[in-house]
Short mmCIF file of C-alpha atoms in Angstrom, two decimals:
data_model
loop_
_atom_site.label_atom_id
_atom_site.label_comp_id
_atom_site.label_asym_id
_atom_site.label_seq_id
_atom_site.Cartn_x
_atom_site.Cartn_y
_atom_site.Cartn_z
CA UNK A 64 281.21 -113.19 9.61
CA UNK A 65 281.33 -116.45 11.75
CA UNK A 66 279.05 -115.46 13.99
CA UNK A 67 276.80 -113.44 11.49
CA UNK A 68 276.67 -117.04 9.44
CA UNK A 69 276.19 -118.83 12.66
CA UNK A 70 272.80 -117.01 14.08
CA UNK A 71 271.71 -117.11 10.13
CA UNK A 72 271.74 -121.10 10.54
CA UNK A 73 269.78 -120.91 14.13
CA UNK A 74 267.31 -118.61 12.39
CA UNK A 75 267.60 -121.54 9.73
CA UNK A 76 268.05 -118.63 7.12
CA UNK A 77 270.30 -120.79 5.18
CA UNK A 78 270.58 -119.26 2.03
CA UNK A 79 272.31 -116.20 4.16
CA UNK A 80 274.48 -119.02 5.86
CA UNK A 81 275.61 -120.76 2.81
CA UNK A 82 276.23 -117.02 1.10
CA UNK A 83 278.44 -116.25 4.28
CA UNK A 84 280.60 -119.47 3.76
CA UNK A 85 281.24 -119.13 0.23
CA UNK A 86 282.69 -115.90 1.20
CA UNK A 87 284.77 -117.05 4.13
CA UNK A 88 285.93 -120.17 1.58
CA UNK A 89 286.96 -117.47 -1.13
CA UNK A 90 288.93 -116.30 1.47
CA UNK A 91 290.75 -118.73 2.43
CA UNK A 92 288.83 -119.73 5.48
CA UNK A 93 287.42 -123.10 6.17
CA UNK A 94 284.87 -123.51 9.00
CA UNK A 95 284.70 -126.91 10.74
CA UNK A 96 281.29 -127.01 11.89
CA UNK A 97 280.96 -130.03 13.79
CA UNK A 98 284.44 -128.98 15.97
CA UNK A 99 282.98 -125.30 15.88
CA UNK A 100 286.56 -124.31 14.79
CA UNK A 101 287.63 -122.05 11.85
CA UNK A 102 291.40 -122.08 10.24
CA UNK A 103 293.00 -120.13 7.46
CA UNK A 104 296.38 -121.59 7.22
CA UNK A 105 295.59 -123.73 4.39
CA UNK A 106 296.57 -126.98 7.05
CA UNK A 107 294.27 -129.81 6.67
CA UNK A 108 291.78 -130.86 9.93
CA UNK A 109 292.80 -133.59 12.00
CA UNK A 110 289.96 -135.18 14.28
CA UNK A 111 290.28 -135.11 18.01
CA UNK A 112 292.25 -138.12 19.22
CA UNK A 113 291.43 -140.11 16.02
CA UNK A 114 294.10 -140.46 13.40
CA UNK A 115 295.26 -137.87 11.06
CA UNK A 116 292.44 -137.47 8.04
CA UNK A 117 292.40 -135.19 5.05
CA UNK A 118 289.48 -133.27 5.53
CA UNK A 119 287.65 -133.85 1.65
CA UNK A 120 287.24 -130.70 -0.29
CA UNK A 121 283.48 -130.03 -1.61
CA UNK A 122 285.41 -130.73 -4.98
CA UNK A 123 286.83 -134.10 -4.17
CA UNK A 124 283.39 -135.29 -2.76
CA UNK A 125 281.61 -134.16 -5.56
CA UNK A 126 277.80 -133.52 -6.53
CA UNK A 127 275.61 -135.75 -4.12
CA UNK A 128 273.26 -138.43 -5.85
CA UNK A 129 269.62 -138.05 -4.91
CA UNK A 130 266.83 -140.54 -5.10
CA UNK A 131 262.99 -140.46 -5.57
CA UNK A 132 260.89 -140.98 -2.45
CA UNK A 133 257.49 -142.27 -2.66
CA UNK A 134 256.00 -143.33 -6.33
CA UNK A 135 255.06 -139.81 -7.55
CA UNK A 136 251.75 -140.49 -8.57
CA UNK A 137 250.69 -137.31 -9.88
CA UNK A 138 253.81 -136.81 -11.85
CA UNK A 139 254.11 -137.89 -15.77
CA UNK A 140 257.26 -139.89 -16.64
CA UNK A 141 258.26 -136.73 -18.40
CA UNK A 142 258.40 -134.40 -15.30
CA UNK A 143 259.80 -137.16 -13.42
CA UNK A 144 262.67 -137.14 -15.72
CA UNK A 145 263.31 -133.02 -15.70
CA UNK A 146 262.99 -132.66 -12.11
CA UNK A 147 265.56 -135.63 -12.01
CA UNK A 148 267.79 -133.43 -13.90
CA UNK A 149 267.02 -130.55 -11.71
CA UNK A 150 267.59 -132.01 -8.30
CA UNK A 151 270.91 -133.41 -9.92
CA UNK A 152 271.99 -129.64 -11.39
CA UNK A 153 270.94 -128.55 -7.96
CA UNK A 154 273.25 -130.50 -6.20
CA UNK A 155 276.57 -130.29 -8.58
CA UNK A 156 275.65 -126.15 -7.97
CA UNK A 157 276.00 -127.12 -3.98
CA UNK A 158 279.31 -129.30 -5.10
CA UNK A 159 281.25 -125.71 -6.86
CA UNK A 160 279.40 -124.08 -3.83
CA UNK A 161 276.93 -122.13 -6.39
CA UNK A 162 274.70 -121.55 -3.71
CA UNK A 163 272.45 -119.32 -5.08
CA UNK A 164 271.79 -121.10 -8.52
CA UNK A 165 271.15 -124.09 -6.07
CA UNK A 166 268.32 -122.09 -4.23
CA UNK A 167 266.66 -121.17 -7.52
CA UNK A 168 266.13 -124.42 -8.65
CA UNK A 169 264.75 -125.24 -4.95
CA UNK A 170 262.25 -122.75 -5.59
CA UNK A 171 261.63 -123.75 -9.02
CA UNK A 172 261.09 -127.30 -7.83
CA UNK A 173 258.72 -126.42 -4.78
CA UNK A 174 256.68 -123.98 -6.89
CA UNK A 175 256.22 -126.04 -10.00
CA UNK A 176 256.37 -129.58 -9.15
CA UNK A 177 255.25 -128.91 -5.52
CA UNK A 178 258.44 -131.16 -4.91
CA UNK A 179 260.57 -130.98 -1.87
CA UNK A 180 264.46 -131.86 -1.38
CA UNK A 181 265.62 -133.37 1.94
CA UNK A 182 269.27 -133.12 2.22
CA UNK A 183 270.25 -134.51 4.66
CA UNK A 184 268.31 -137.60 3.76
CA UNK A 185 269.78 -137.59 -0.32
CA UNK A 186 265.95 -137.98 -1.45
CA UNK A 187 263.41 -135.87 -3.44
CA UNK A 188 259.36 -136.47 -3.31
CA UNK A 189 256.33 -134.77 -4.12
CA UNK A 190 255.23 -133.13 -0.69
CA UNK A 191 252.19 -134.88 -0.06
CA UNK A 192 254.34 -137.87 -0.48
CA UNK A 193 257.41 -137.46 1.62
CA UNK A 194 255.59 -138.80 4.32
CA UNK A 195 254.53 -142.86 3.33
CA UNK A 196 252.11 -144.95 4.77
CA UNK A 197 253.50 -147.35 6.92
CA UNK A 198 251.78 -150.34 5.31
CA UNK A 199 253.43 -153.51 7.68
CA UNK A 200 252.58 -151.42 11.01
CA UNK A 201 249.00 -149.65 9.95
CA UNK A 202 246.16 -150.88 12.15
CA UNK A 203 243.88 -149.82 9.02
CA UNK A 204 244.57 -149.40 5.67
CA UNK A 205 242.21 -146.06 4.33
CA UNK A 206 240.97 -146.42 0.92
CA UNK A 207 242.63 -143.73 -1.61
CA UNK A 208 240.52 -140.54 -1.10
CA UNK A 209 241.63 -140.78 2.24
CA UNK A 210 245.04 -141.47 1.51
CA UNK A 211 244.80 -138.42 -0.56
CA UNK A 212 243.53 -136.33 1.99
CA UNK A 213 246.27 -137.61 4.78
CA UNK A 214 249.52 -136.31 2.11
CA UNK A 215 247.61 -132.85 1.50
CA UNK A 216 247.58 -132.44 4.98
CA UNK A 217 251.37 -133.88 5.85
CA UNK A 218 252.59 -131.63 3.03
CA UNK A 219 250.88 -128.29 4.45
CA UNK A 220 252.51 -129.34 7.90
CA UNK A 221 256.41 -129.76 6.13
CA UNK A 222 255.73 -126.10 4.65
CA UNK A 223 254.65 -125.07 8.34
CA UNK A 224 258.02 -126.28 9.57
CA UNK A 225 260.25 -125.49 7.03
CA UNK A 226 258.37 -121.79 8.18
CA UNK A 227 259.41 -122.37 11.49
CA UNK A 228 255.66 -121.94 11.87
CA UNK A 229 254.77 -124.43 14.68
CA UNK A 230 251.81 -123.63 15.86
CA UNK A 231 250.03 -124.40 12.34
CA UNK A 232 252.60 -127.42 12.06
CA UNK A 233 251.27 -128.66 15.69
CA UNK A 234 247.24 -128.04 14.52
CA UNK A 235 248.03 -130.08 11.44
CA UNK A 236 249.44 -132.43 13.48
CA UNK A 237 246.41 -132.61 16.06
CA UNK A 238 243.95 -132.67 13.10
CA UNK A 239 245.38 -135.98 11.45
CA UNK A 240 245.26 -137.24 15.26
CA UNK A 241 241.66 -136.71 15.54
CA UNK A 242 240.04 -136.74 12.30
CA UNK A 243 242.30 -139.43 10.88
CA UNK A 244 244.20 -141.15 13.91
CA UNK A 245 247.03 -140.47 12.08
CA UNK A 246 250.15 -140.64 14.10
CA UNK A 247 253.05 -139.47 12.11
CA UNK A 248 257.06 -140.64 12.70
CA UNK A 249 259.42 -137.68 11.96
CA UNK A 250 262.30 -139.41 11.90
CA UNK A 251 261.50 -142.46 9.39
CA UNK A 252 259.13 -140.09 7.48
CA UNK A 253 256.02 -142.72 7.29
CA UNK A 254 252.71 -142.60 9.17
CA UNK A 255 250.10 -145.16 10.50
CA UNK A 256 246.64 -145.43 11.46
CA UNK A 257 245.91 -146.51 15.12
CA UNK A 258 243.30 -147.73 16.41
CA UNK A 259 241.11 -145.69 19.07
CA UNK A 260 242.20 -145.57 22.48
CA UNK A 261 240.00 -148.14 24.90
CA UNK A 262 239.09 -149.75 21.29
CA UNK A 263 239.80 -152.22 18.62
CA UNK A 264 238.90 -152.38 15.06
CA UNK A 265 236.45 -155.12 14.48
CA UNK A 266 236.78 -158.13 12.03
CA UNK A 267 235.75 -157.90 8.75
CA UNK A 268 233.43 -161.23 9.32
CA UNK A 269 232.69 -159.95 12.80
CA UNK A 270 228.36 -159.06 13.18
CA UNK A 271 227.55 -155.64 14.19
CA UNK A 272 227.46 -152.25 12.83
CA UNK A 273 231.16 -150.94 11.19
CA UNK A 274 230.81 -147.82 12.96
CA UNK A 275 230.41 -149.14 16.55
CA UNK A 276 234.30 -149.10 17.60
CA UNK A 277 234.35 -148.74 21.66
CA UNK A 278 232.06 -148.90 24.33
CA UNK A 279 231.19 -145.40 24.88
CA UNK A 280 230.44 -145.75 21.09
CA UNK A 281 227.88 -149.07 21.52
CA UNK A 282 226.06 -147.30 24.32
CA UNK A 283 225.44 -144.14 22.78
CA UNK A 284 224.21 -145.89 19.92
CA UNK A 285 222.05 -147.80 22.23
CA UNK A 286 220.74 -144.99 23.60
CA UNK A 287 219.76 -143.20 20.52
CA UNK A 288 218.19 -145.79 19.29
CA UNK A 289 214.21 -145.96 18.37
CA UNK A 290 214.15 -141.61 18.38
CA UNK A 291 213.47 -141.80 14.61
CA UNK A 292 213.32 -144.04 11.61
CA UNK A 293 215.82 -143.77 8.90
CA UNK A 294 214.39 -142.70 5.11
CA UNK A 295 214.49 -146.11 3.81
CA UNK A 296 213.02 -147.39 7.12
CA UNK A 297 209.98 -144.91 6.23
CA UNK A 298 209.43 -145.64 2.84
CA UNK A 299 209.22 -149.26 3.41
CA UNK A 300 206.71 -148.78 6.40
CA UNK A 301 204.65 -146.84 3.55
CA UNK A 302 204.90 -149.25 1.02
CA UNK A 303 203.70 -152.27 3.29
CA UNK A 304 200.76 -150.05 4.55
CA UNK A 305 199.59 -149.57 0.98
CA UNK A 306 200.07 -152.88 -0.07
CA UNK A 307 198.35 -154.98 3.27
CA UNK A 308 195.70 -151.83 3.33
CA UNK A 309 196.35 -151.02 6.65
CA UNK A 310 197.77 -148.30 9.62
CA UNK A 311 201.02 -148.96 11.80
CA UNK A 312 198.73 -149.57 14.50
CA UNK A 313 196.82 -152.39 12.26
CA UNK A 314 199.41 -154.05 12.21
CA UNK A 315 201.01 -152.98 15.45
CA UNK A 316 202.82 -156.18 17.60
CA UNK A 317 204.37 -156.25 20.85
CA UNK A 318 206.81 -159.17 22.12
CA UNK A 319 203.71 -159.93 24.48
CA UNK A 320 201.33 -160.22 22.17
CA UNK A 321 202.66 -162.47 19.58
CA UNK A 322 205.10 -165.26 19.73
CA UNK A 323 208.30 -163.55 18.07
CA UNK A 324 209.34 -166.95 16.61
CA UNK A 325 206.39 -167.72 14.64
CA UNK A 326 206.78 -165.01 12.58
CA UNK A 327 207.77 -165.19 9.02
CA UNK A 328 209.35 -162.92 6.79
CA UNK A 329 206.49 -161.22 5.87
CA UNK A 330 205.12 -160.59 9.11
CA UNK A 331 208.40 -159.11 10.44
CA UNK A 332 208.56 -156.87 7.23
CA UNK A 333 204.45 -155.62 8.55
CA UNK A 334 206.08 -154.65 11.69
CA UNK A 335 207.65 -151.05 12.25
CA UNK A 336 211.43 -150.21 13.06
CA UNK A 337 210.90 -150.22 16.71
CA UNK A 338 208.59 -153.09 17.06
CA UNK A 339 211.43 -154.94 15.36
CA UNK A 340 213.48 -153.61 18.24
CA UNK A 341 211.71 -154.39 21.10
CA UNK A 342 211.58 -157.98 19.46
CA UNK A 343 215.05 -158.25 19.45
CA UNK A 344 216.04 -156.76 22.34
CA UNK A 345 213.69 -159.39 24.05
CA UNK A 346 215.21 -162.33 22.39
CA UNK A 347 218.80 -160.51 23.66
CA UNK A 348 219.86 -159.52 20.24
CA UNK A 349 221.75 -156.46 19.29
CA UNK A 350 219.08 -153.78 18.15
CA UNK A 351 221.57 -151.99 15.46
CA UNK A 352 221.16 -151.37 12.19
CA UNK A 353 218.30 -150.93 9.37
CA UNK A 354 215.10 -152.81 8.93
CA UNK A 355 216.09 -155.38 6.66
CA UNK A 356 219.14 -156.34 8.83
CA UNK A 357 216.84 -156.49 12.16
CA UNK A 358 214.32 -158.94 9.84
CA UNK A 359 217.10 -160.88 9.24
CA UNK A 360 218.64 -160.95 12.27
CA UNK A 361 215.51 -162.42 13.91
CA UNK A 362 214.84 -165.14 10.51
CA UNK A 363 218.12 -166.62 11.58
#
């Protein structure tokens, strides 16, 4: 029965396990896992070269008090309070060794409340929030959706473990790296966002386009630049042609034909997305962005 209760707890089929001790216990048998000893002589354990300690009865240490991880945001004060009282009946079922009651409510917690128990740890949360953001050592805070988003995904990946499926716990894993840079601590239970490798997030009164984070990034965007015109870029180009009566090529000027700083506002606005460009990139300016940003870029 040992060994049958020891290959249950490598296959972590610990339900099995714990059923296999209460057995052994109602027989007189006490397993010491951490010396990998058994003993049915009713003689207390001593530890190895330590002195002689009375090894606490799951009756003398009594149920285990849990706490609440994370701020259970989907969760009513009401539920709070009644799966309070359920972790807490859970664990005084673990105390008398009530093993199976104790797996019930597991299951009734998981299933209903979508709440998971970490034992080792004395804490309950909601699975999408027994992973926390690291706050003091994120390189970016995301805004809520995100956040959102992130716990759905760290909650799918605890289910994947708990499984023993690691192959879908190592995709979710690689997804939060890659669509989130999301790196994720197993052993505090938090997660941060980090900044791109070769790259730096930029400052929030720092010029330039948000989305331009690395090099690679600012030279692809250089070169895509001028293929096409953005909606808004469009509509404007039709209003002004309406309004001055005139074509694009009306109205058409090159750096070499007219003197870039003696144009005013409404000049600039006559001009066309990539005239505006060319402008710009003659006066050494960055070329990003739409066509009110470009205007303005040149007015000051």
């Amino acid at each position: 029965m040992i060994r049958e209760r020891m290959e249950c707890k490598m296959a972590r089929d610990f339900q099995t396990a714990d059923s296999i001790q209460a057995q052994l216990e109602g027989a007189g048998v006490d397993v010491h896992d951490g010396m990998k000893e058994w003993r049915a002589d009713g003689q207390q354990w001593r530890r190895s070269e330590r002195k002689y300690n009375e090894r606490p009865s799951r009756e003398s240490r009594g149920p285990k008090t849990y706490y609440q991880r994370g701020p259970g945001k989907t969760l009513s004060a009401e539920q709070i309070e009644t799966i309070t009282a359920m972790v807490a009946e859970r664990s005084e079922c673990k105390a008398v060794a009530d093993y199976n009651r104790a797996d019930e409510i597991f299951d009734q917690l998981q299933s209903e409340y979508n709440v998971n128990v970490d034992d080792k740890r004395a804490e309950w949360a909601l699975l999408s929030e027994e992973y926390l953001l690291n706050e003091a050592d994120t390189s970016f805070l995301p805004d809520e959706d995100v956040q959102t988003k992130i716990g759905k995904l760290l909650g799918d990946r605890i289910l994947a473990r708990k499984c023993r499926d690691f192959n879908k716990a190592d995709d979710i894993r690689d997804e939060l790296r890659e669509d989130y840079l999301v790196e994720i601590d197993d052993r505090s239970k938090d997660w941060v966002v980090v900044a791109p490798e070769g790259a730096r997030w930029a400052d929030d009164n720092e010029e330039g386009d948000d989305n331009i984070v690395s090099k690679q990034e600012w030279d692809e965007e250089d070169d895509n630049e001028g293929s096409d015109e953005s909606k808004d870029d469009a509509d404007i180009d039709a209003f002004m042609e309406e309004v001055l009566g005139s074509s694009k090529e009306e109205v058409s000027v090159t750096e070499d034909e007219v003197d870039p700083s003696s144009l005013d506002e409404a000049s600039l606005m006559a001009l066309t997305v990539p005239e505006l460009k060319e402008i710009l990139k003659s006066k050494g300016l960055k070329v990003g962005g739409k066509k009110a940003e470009l205007i303005e870029r040149l007015l000051n």
